[in-house]
GROMACS .gro file of C-alpha atoms in nm:
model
   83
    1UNK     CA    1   0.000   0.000   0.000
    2UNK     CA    2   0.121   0.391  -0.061
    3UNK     CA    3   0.272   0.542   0.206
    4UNK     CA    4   0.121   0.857   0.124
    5UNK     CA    5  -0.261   0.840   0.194
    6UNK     CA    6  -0.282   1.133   0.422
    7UNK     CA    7   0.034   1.343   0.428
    8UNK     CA    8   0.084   1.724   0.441
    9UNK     CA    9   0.274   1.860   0.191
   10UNK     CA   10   0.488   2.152   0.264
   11UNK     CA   11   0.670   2.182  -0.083
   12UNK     CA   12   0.633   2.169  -0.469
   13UNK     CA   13   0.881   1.867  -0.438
   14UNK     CA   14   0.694   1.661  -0.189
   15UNK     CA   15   0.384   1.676  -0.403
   16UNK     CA   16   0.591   1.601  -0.756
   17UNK     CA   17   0.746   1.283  -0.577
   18UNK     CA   18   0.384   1.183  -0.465
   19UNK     CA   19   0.253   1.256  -0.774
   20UNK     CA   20   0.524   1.020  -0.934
   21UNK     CA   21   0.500   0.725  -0.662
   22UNK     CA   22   0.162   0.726  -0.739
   23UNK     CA   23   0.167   0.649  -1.130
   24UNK     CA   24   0.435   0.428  -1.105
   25UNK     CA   25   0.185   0.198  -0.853
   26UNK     CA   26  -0.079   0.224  -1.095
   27UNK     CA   27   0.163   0.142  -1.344
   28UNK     CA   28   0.082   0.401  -1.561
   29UNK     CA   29   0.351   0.549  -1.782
   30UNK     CA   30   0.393   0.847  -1.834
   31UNK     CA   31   0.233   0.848  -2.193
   32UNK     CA   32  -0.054   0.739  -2.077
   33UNK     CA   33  -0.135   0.988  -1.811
   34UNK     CA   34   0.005   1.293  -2.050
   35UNK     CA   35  -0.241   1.149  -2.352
   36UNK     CA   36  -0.541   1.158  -2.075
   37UNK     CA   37  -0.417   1.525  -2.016
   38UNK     CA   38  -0.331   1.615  -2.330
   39UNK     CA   39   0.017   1.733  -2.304
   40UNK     CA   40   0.275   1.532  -2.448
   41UNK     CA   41   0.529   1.265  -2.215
   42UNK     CA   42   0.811   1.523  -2.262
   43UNK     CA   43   0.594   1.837  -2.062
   44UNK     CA   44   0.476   1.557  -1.789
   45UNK     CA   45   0.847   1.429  -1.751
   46UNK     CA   46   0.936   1.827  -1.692
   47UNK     CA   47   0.644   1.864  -1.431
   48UNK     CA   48   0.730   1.535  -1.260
   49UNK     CA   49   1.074   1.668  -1.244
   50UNK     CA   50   1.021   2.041  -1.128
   51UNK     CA   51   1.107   2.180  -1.455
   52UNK     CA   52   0.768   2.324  -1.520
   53UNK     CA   53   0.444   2.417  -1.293
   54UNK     CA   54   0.104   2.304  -1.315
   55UNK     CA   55  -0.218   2.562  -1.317
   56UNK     CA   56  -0.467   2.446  -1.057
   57UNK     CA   57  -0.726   2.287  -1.300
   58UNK     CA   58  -0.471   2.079  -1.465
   59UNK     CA   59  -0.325   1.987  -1.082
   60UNK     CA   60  -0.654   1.888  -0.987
   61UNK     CA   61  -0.725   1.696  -1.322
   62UNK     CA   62  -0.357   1.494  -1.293
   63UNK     CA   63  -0.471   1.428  -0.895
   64UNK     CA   64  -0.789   1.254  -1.014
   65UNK     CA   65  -0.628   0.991  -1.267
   66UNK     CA   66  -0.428   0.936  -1.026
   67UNK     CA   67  -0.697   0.840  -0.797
   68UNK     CA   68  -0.546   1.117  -0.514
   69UNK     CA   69  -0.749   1.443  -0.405
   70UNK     CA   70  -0.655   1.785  -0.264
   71UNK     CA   71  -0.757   1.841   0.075
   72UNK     CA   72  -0.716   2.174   0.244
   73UNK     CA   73  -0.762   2.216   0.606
   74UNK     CA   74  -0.613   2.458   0.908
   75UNK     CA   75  -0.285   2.377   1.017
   76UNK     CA   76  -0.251   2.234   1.373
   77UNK     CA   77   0.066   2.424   1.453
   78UNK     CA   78   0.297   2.643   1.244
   79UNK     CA   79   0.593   2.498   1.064
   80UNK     CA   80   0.947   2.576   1.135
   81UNK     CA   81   0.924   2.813   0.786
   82UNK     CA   82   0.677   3.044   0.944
   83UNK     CA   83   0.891   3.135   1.247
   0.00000   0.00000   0.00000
C-alpha cells in the first residue's frame, strides 16, 4: 500500500514525488497519463521533475487519474518556515 494516503505537503517537491509514486503503482507510464491530459510525455516528464508548474485545473485533473485528491484544512501548529 502507498505510504502517502494522508500526508501534508509543505513543498512543490513533496507533491511532484507523490505525484510520481503514485503512477508508477498504478503502473501508468507516463504516456498514458500525458495522452489523458493532453500534453505530451516530454511536458509531464518536466512537471514530474520540477522543470515546469502546473495551473490548478490541470493539478486537480492529474490528482484525479491518479486516484489522489486535494484536501485543504487549518494547520494544527505552524511549521518551522513560518517562524
Amino acid at each position: 500500500s502507498d505510504t502517502f494516503m494522508s500526508q501534508p505537503i509543505t513543498t512543490p517537491g513533496q507533491l511532484l514525488q507523490i505525484m510520481r509514486a503514485r503512477r508508477q503503482s498504478l503502473r501508468l507510464t507516463q504516456e498514458d497519463v500525458a495522452r489523458k491530459l493532453a500534453i505530451s510525455q516530454h511536458h509531464l516528464s518536466d512537471l514530474e521533475n520540477g522543470r515546469r508548474v502546473l495551473d490548478v485545473d490541470r493539478l486537480l485533473a492529474l490528482l484525479t487519474l491518479l486516484k489522489l485528491e486535494l484536501l485543504v484544512q487549518d494547520k494544527t501548529q505552524p511549521s518551522k518556515a513560518e517562524w
